[in-house]
Amino acid sequence: KPGEQKHPKEPSSLQCMHLAVVACGDRLEETLIMLKSAVLFSNRRLCFHIFAEDSLKPEFEKKLKEWPSSYTKKFESNIYPITFSVGNAQEWKKLFKPCAAQRLFLPVILKDVDSLLYVDTDVLFLRPIDDIWHILGEFNSTQLAAMAPEHEVPKIGWYSRFARHPYYGPTGLNSGVMLMNLTRIRSTHFKNSMIPGGLTWEEMLYPLYQKYKNHITWGDQDLLNIIFYFNPECLYVFPCQWNYRPDHCMYGSNCRGAEEEGVSILHGNRGVYHDDKQPTFKALYEVIRDFPFEDNLFQSLYYPLQSKFLDTVHTLCGRIPQVFLKQIEKTMKKVYENRVIVYLGANHRY
């Protein structure tokens, strides 16, 4: 289209969909289940960028090698140490959750990567990453990142009630799923509350943290909210089904996109995969965790999920099982059809 800006390195980004995650402490299993959900359903090749504490690196390498070759050929993985390029590394490391601030430094560290999808460790893909990756092509000429709102309802949203710093839009942003055009981030001068002329991403991070550190609760997510408050034209907002959290159903269903299309990306924050407060979220996590890679998706993933959901109908999230099942059912049908067609096609040649 006339006037539409293309990605500077589009051909290379088409070969590989880049997925970044930061794993510290006890997040090894959760991260592996997230990567497993990405590989199970995606079509194009994936490049994993795993930022992990040194003690976790050998375990990540070992576990990923244990996956069957039919899946390991679908991705390549790079494991990096935790590093912060500006300011006090210890301060950054302790900000909110251990190492979480690492995501702020991705544009600086991954200098050869054009675009990527960053996710928290507690995310599960219920459809191909290809589908969210397409959103990069929908960015207009000023947009360089995409996130979903922190909440749909201002009167029960956290930022709208408690924040003591600027935040984006009526309810703030949740940074657990974040698409980033790193090339654009690296070349942009951002408006800010510190100097009138604008600062690059790397120049801005530490002064911004110093200015607001006594007012932020959610660490790096708050800093991202402050950045996009001053630079709203840089953000593409995607709907809640791409970052679906307990808040979208635990007070009653408030994510219309998920009601219509089903959940695309599940974000089990608040530790819900590991306690009994939100059994629908825990059921999805356990079924993907326990799924034997080469088994039939319907038999060993979808049907166990349906039966687990029957035990959750006493909860507000459990009363809307179709929201959780709709997209994953559609995705599995596509995966199944593709395999059958490939199989029949291969046999047909003989």
Tab-separated table of C-alpha atoms in Angstrom:
chain	number	residue	atom	x	y	z
A	1	LYS	CA	0.000	0.000	0.000
A	2	PRO	CA	1.278	3.528	-0.690
A	3	GLY	CA	3.011	5.173	2.268
A	4	GLU	CA	3.125	1.950	4.259
A	5	GLN	CA	6.448	1.328	5.983
A	6	LYS	CA	7.930	-2.138	5.636
A	7	HIS	CA	10.168	-3.891	8.147
A	8	PRO	CA	13.788	-3.071	7.315
A	9	LYS	CA	14.802	-6.750	7.383
A	10	GLU	CA	11.593	-8.445	6.378
A	11	PRO	CA	13.065	-11.416	4.490
A	12	SER	CA	15.059	-12.707	7.501
A	13	SER	CA	12.162	-12.170	9.903
A	14	LEU	CA	9.989	-14.236	7.574
A	15	GLN	CA	12.303	-17.226	7.934
A	16	CYS	CA	12.039	-17.392	11.703
A	17	MET	CA	9.586	-16.197	14.335
A	18	HIS	CA	11.646	-14.973	17.288
A	19	LEU	CA	10.325	-15.753	20.782
A	20	ALA	CA	12.061	-14.398	23.896
A	21	VAL	CA	11.582	-15.381	27.547
A	22	VAL	CA	13.403	-14.641	30.804
A	23	ALA	CA	13.653	-17.513	33.309
A	24	CYS	CA	15.074	-17.267	36.824
A	25	GLY	CA	14.565	-19.064	40.117
A	26	ASP	CA	12.064	-21.917	39.935
A	27	ARG	CA	10.681	-21.066	36.470
A	28	LEU	CA	12.384	-23.850	34.493
A	29	GLU	CA	9.372	-26.188	34.149
A	30	GLU	CA	6.936	-23.349	33.451
A	31	THR	CA	9.206	-22.019	30.682
A	32	LEU	CA	9.551	-25.460	29.074
A	33	ILE	CA	5.748	-25.936	29.061
A	34	MET	CA	5.371	-22.501	27.419
A	35	LEU	CA	7.941	-23.436	24.731
A	36	LYS	CA	6.197	-26.799	24.267
A	37	SER	CA	2.852	-25.059	23.605
A	38	ALA	CA	4.610	-22.827	21.046
A	39	VAL	CA	6.139	-25.785	19.186
A	40	LEU	CA	2.995	-27.964	19.316
A	41	PHE	CA	0.869	-25.582	17.284
A	42	SER	CA	3.091	-23.235	15.260
A	43	ASN	CA	3.618	-23.645	11.522
A	44	ARG	CA	6.738	-21.638	10.683
A	45	ARG	CA	10.160	-22.156	12.205
A	46	LEU	CA	10.758	-20.690	15.665
A	47	CYS	CA	13.889	-19.110	17.140
A	48	PHE	CA	13.890	-19.232	20.943
A	49	HIS	CA	15.893	-16.636	22.876
A	50	ILE	CA	16.039	-17.884	26.470
A	51	PHE	CA	17.588	-15.576	29.062
A	52	ALA	CA	18.378	-17.666	32.129
A	53	GLU	CA	20.482	-17.756	35.252
A	54	ASP	CA	23.704	-19.721	34.727
A	55	SER	CA	22.484	-22.563	36.970
A	56	LEU	CA	19.484	-23.198	34.674
A	57	LYS	CA	21.350	-23.261	31.354
A	58	PRO	CA	22.486	-26.950	31.354
A	59	GLU	CA	19.001	-28.094	32.346
A	60	PHE	CA	17.358	-26.120	29.521
A	61	GLU	CA	19.805	-27.584	26.995
A	62	LYS	CA	19.251	-31.129	28.286
A	63	LYS	CA	15.443	-30.941	28.359
A	64	LEU	CA	15.086	-29.367	24.897
A	65	LYS	CA	17.318	-32.077	23.406
A	66	GLU	CA	15.025	-34.764	24.865
A	67	TRP	CA	12.087	-33.637	22.707
A	68	PRO	CA	11.400	-35.857	19.663
A	69	SER	CA	13.177	-34.874	16.457
A	70	SER	CA	9.872	-34.182	14.685
A	71	TYR	CA	9.598	-31.201	17.064
A	72	THR	CA	13.240	-30.201	17.603
A	73	LYS	CA	13.587	-29.584	13.865
A	74	LYS	CA	10.876	-26.909	14.146
A	75	PHE	CA	13.019	-24.568	16.267
A	76	GLU	CA	16.497	-23.421	17.174
A	77	SER	CA	17.336	-22.169	20.666
A	78	ASN	CA	19.851	-19.709	22.064
A	79	ILE	CA	20.440	-19.427	25.807
A	80	TYR	CA	21.894	-16.185	27.162
A	81	PRO	CA	23.121	-15.068	30.586
A	82	ILE	CA	21.243	-12.304	32.425
A	83	THR	CA	22.885	-8.935	31.639
A	84	PHE	CA	21.937	-5.281	32.104
A	85	SER	CA	23.774	-2.719	29.987
A	86	VAL	CA	23.061	0.517	31.896
A	87	GLY	CA	22.853	1.446	35.573
A	88	ASN	CA	23.243	-0.874	38.535
A	89	ALA	CA	22.837	-4.553	37.549
A	90	GLN	CA	21.846	-5.647	41.075
A	91	GLU	CA	19.127	-3.004	41.206
A	92	TRP	CA	17.694	-4.127	37.860
A	93	LYS	CA	17.915	-7.791	38.859
A	94	LYS	CA	15.810	-7.262	41.994
A	95	LEU	CA	13.207	-5.050	40.344
A	96	PHE	CA	9.800	-6.667	40.972
A	97	LYS	CA	10.490	-10.352	40.091
A	98	PRO	CA	14.020	-11.750	39.775
A	99	CYS	CA	15.467	-10.866	36.341
A	100	ALA	CA	12.140	-9.644	34.905
A	101	ALA	CA	13.696	-6.287	33.942
A	102	GLN	CA	15.877	-8.180	31.434
A	103	ARG	CA	13.108	-7.763	28.847
A	104	LEU	CA	13.717	-3.998	28.818
A	105	PHE	CA	17.210	-4.670	27.446
A	106	LEU	CA	16.240	-6.985	24.562
A	107	PRO	CA	16.568	-4.265	21.868
A	108	VAL	CA	20.122	-3.614	23.089
A	109	ILE	CA	21.224	-7.260	23.423
A	110	LEU	CA	19.600	-8.826	20.330
A	111	LYS	CA	21.101	-6.359	17.875
A	112	ASP	CA	20.666	-8.655	14.854
A	113	VAL	CA	17.007	-9.473	15.485
A	114	ASP	CA	14.468	-7.311	13.679
A	115	SER	CA	11.280	-8.261	15.553
A	116	LEU	CA	10.324	-10.603	18.364
A	117	LEU	CA	7.554	-11.740	20.641
A	118	TYR	CA	8.417	-11.523	24.335
A	119	VAL	CA	6.330	-13.575	26.790
A	120	ASP	CA	6.428	-14.239	30.521
A	121	THR	CA	7.198	-17.812	31.592
A	122	ASP	CA	3.573	-18.359	32.702
A	123	VAL	CA	2.120	-18.042	29.200
A	124	LEU	CA	0.562	-20.843	27.097
A	125	PHE	CA	-0.110	-20.643	23.359
A	126	LEU	CA	-3.490	-22.081	22.344
A	127	ARG	CA	-2.991	-21.295	18.650
A	128	PRO	CA	0.006	-20.852	16.303
A	129	ILE	CA	2.449	-18.037	17.080
A	130	ASP	CA	2.152	-17.321	13.330
A	131	ASP	CA	-1.205	-15.661	14.090
A	132	ILE	CA	0.136	-13.088	16.566
A	133	TRP	CA	3.287	-12.663	14.450
A	134	HIS	CA	1.072	-11.369	11.596
A	135	ILE	CA	0.165	-8.375	13.791
A	136	LEU	CA	3.668	-6.966	13.155
A	137	GLY	CA	2.525	-6.373	9.583
A	138	GLU	CA	-0.443	-4.343	10.876
A	139	PHE	CA	1.750	-1.759	12.632
A	140	ASN	CA	1.451	1.707	11.137
A	141	SER	CA	4.599	3.787	10.487
A	142	THR	CA	5.002	4.947	14.135
A	143	GLN	CA	4.088	1.772	16.036
A	144	LEU	CA	6.974	-0.294	17.396
A	145	ALA	CA	5.420	-2.518	20.080
A	146	ALA	CA	2.091	-4.180	20.868
A	147	MET	CA	0.555	-5.097	24.226
A	148	ALA	CA	-2.899	-5.777	25.649
A	149	PRO	CA	-4.617	-3.624	28.293
A	150	GLU	CA	-4.038	-4.559	31.938
A	151	HIS	CA	-7.793	-4.619	32.429
A	152	GLU	CA	-11.009	-4.154	30.483
A	153	VAL	CA	-12.958	-2.422	33.280
A	154	PRO	CA	-11.430	0.770	34.746
A	155	LYS	CA	-13.358	0.591	38.003
A	156	ILE	CA	-11.789	-2.749	38.920
A	157	GLY	CA	-8.436	-2.242	37.150
A	158	TRP	CA	-5.261	-1.915	39.225
A	159	TYR	CA	-3.677	1.098	37.500
A	160	SER	CA	-6.890	3.101	37.365
A	161	ARG	CA	-7.324	2.659	41.128
A	162	PHE	CA	-3.830	2.604	42.634
A	163	ALA	CA	-1.058	3.779	40.264
A	164	ARG	CA	1.137	6.643	41.460
A	165	HIS	CA	2.828	7.186	38.115
A	166	PRO	CA	1.686	7.879	34.511
A	167	TYR	CA	0.280	4.861	32.662
A	168	TYR	CA	-1.073	4.165	29.176
A	169	GLY	CA	-4.795	4.601	28.405
A	170	PRO	CA	-7.679	4.140	30.834
A	171	THR	CA	-6.409	0.919	32.479
A	172	GLY	CA	-2.664	0.623	31.751
A	173	LEU	CA	-0.895	-2.174	29.867
A	174	ASN	CA	0.042	-5.739	30.752
A	175	SER	CA	3.515	-6.588	29.487
A	176	GLY	CA	3.338	-10.394	29.818
A	177	VAL	CA	2.837	-10.716	26.043
A	178	MET	CA	4.680	-8.062	24.055
A	179	LEU	CA	5.401	-7.878	20.325
A	180	MET	CA	8.440	-5.716	19.599
A	181	ASN	CA	9.856	-4.308	16.382
A	182	LEU	CA	13.408	-4.016	17.741
A	183	THR	CA	14.721	-2.233	14.644
A	184	ARG	CA	12.257	0.605	15.185
A	185	ILE	CA	12.832	0.691	18.955
A	186	ARG	CA	16.591	1.081	18.382
A	187	SER	CA	16.166	3.969	15.930
A	188	THR	CA	13.477	5.985	17.794
A	189	HIS	CA	13.931	8.981	20.091
A	190	PHE	CA	11.297	8.773	22.809
A	191	LYS	CA	9.486	11.687	24.417
A	192	ASN	CA	9.846	11.617	28.210
A	193	SER	CA	9.406	13.687	31.360
A	194	MET	CA	13.142	14.256	31.840
A	195	ILE	CA	14.566	16.128	28.851
A	196	PRO	CA	12.706	17.931	26.044
A	197	GLY	CA	14.777	16.598	23.124
A	198	GLY	CA	13.922	12.893	23.347
A	199	LEU	CA	16.107	9.935	24.342
A	200	THR	CA	16.983	6.624	22.754
A	201	TRP	CA	15.596	3.490	24.416
A	202	GLU	CA	18.922	2.662	26.080
A	203	GLU	CA	19.566	6.254	27.231
A	204	MET	CA	16.094	6.464	28.776
A	205	LEU	CA	15.902	3.286	30.875
A	206	TYR	CA	18.055	4.120	33.896
A	207	PRO	CA	17.056	7.805	34.355
A	208	LEU	CA	13.408	6.741	34.049
A	209	TYR	CA	13.873	4.075	36.698
A	210	GLN	CA	15.687	6.554	38.984
A	211	LYS	CA	12.897	9.094	38.605
A	212	TYR	CA	10.003	6.725	39.321
A	213	LYS	CA	11.523	3.919	41.431
A	214	ASN	CA	9.712	4.967	44.618
A	215	HIS	CA	6.351	4.980	42.824
A	216	ILE	CA	6.388	1.716	40.893
A	217	THR	CA	4.866	-1.562	42.093
A	218	TRP	CA	5.094	-3.894	39.070
A	219	GLY	CA	8.676	-3.135	38.072
A	220	ASP	CA	9.459	-3.212	34.367
A	221	GLN	CA	5.746	-3.296	33.421
A	222	ASP	CA	5.295	0.073	35.154
A	223	LEU	CA	8.292	1.500	33.271
A	224	LEU	CA	6.755	0.347	29.969
A	225	ASN	CA	3.476	2.022	30.947
A	226	ILE	CA	5.324	5.272	31.648
A	227	ILE	CA	7.186	5.085	28.308
A	228	PHE	CA	3.976	4.545	26.293
A	229	TYR	CA	2.061	7.165	28.291
A	230	PHE	CA	4.498	9.710	26.821
A	231	ASN	CA	4.646	7.962	23.407
A	232	PRO	CA	1.126	6.596	22.737
A	233	GLU	CA	1.612	6.762	18.954
A	234	CYS	CA	4.316	4.073	19.296
A	235	LEU	CA	1.944	1.418	20.622
A	236	TYR	CA	-0.408	-1.012	18.913
A	237	VAL	CA	-2.991	-2.328	21.403
A	238	PHE	CA	-4.136	-5.880	20.785
A	239	PRO	CA	-7.309	-7.344	22.298
A	240	CYS	CA	-7.564	-9.282	25.548
A	241	GLN	CA	-7.780	-12.786	23.994
A	242	TRP	CA	-4.050	-12.444	23.183
A	243	ASN	CA	-3.192	-12.053	26.887
A	244	TYR	CA	-6.004	-13.735	28.814
A	245	ARG	CA	-5.575	-13.682	32.597
A	246	PRO	CA	-7.607	-14.721	35.651
A	247	ASP	CA	-8.805	-11.092	35.930
A	248	HIS	CA	-10.776	-11.641	32.715
A	249	CYS	CA	-13.071	-14.203	34.333
A	250	MET	CA	-12.633	-14.348	38.123
A	251	TYR	CA	-15.029	-11.426	38.704
A	252	GLY	CA	-17.278	-12.482	35.822
A	253	SER	CA	-16.419	-12.650	32.128
A	254	ASN	CA	-15.131	-9.293	30.816
A	255	CYS	CA	-13.093	-10.160	27.696
A	256	ARG	CA	-15.470	-9.978	24.760
A	257	GLY	CA	-12.837	-11.069	22.235
A	258	ALA	CA	-12.335	-14.353	24.103
A	259	GLU	CA	-16.096	-14.914	24.312
A	260	GLU	CA	-16.356	-14.505	20.548
A	261	GLU	CA	-13.132	-16.160	19.347
A	262	GLY	CA	-11.805	-18.127	22.311
A	263	VAL	CA	-8.554	-17.533	24.200
A	264	SER	CA	-5.519	-17.265	21.894
A	265	ILE	CA	-2.802	-16.877	24.547
A	266	LEU	CA	-3.381	-17.852	28.170
A	267	HIS	CA	-1.425	-15.948	30.828
A	268	GLY	CA	-1.565	-17.702	34.183
A	269	ASN	CA	-0.254	-14.886	36.355
A	270	ARG	CA	-0.888	-14.794	40.140
A	271	GLY	CA	0.716	-18.275	40.280
A	272	VAL	CA	-2.547	-19.949	39.217
A	273	TYR	CA	-0.891	-22.937	37.517
A	274	HIS	CA	0.489	-24.001	40.890
A	275	ASP	CA	-2.369	-23.487	43.356
A	276	ASP	CA	-6.078	-24.330	43.388
A	277	LYS	CA	-7.536	-20.831	43.120
A	278	GLN	CA	-8.243	-20.990	39.354
A	279	PRO	CA	-8.604	-24.673	38.380
A	280	THR	CA	-9.416	-23.898	34.704
A	281	PHE	CA	-5.981	-22.312	34.242
A	282	LYS	CA	-4.290	-25.125	36.146
A	283	ALA	CA	-6.118	-27.754	34.032
A	284	LEU	CA	-4.779	-26.289	30.778
A	285	TYR	CA	-1.246	-26.104	32.161
A	286	GLU	CA	-1.284	-29.711	33.398
A	287	VAL	CA	-2.766	-31.141	30.205
A	288	ILE	CA	-0.127	-29.451	28.007
A	289	ARG	CA	2.600	-30.446	30.497
A	290	ASP	CA	1.509	-34.100	30.466
A	291	PHE	CA	0.799	-34.403	26.730
A	292	PRO	CA	3.160	-36.980	25.135
A	293	PHE	CA	4.558	-35.164	22.095
A	294	GLU	CA	3.782	-37.733	19.419
A	295	ASP	CA	0.302	-38.700	20.637
A	296	ASN	CA	-3.024	-37.838	19.042
A	297	LEU	CA	-3.944	-34.267	20.013
A	298	PHE	CA	-7.646	-34.936	20.460
A	299	GLN	CA	-7.226	-38.140	22.411
A	300	SER	CA	-4.363	-37.089	24.690
A	301	LEU	CA	-4.927	-33.348	24.989
A	302	TYR	CA	-8.414	-32.169	24.104
A	303	TYR	CA	-10.491	-34.916	25.728
A	304	PRO	CA	-8.537	-34.919	29.022
A	305	LEU	CA	-8.978	-31.137	29.051
A	306	GLN	CA	-12.736	-31.414	28.614
A	307	SER	CA	-13.047	-33.871	31.463
A	308	LYS	CA	-10.826	-31.761	33.771
A	309	PHE	CA	-12.993	-28.740	32.997
A	310	LEU	CA	-16.058	-30.576	34.328
A	311	ASP	CA	-14.465	-30.306	37.779
A	312	THR	CA	-14.143	-26.526	37.535
A	313	VAL	CA	-17.761	-25.486	36.887
A	314	HIS	CA	-18.126	-24.263	40.492
A	315	THR	CA	-15.767	-21.356	39.686
A	316	LEU	CA	-16.593	-18.234	37.662
A	317	CYS	CA	-13.853	-19.034	35.127
A	318	GLY	CA	-15.008	-22.660	34.935
A	319	ARG	CA	-18.529	-21.601	33.944
A	320	ILE	CA	-17.292	-20.466	30.542
A	321	PRO	CA	-15.328	-23.507	29.286
A	322	GLN	CA	-16.032	-22.618	25.627
A	323	VAL	CA	-13.880	-19.483	26.069
A	324	PHE	CA	-10.886	-21.698	26.906
A	325	LEU	CA	-11.677	-24.508	24.457
A	326	LYS	CA	-12.848	-22.753	21.290
A	327	GLN	CA	-9.480	-21.630	19.894
A	328	ILE	CA	-7.517	-24.698	20.957
A	329	GLU	CA	-10.099	-26.962	19.276
A	330	LYS	CA	-9.860	-24.955	16.061
A	331	THR	CA	-6.054	-25.064	16.197
A	332	MET	CA	-5.931	-28.819	16.778
A	333	LYS	CA	-8.278	-29.467	13.868
A	334	LYS	CA	-5.918	-27.511	11.610
A	335	VAL	CA	-2.829	-29.338	12.902
A	336	TYR	CA	-4.609	-32.683	12.459
A	337	GLU	CA	-5.790	-31.836	8.927
A	338	ASN	CA	-2.307	-30.694	7.925
A	339	ARG	CA	-0.772	-33.940	9.163
A	340	VAL	CA	-3.377	-36.095	7.450
A	341	ILE	CA	-2.969	-34.194	4.169
A	342	VAL	CA	0.836	-34.425	4.368
A	343	TYR	CA	0.616	-38.134	5.187
A	344	LEU	CA	-1.861	-38.903	2.390
A	345	GLY	CA	0.136	-36.750	-0.012
A	346	ALA	CA	3.322	-38.651	0.809
A	347	ASN	CA	1.606	-42.015	0.273
A	348	HIS	CA	-0.115	-40.881	-2.882
A	349	ARG	CA	3.203	-40.512	-4.683
A	350	TYR	CA	3.901	-44.249	-4.601
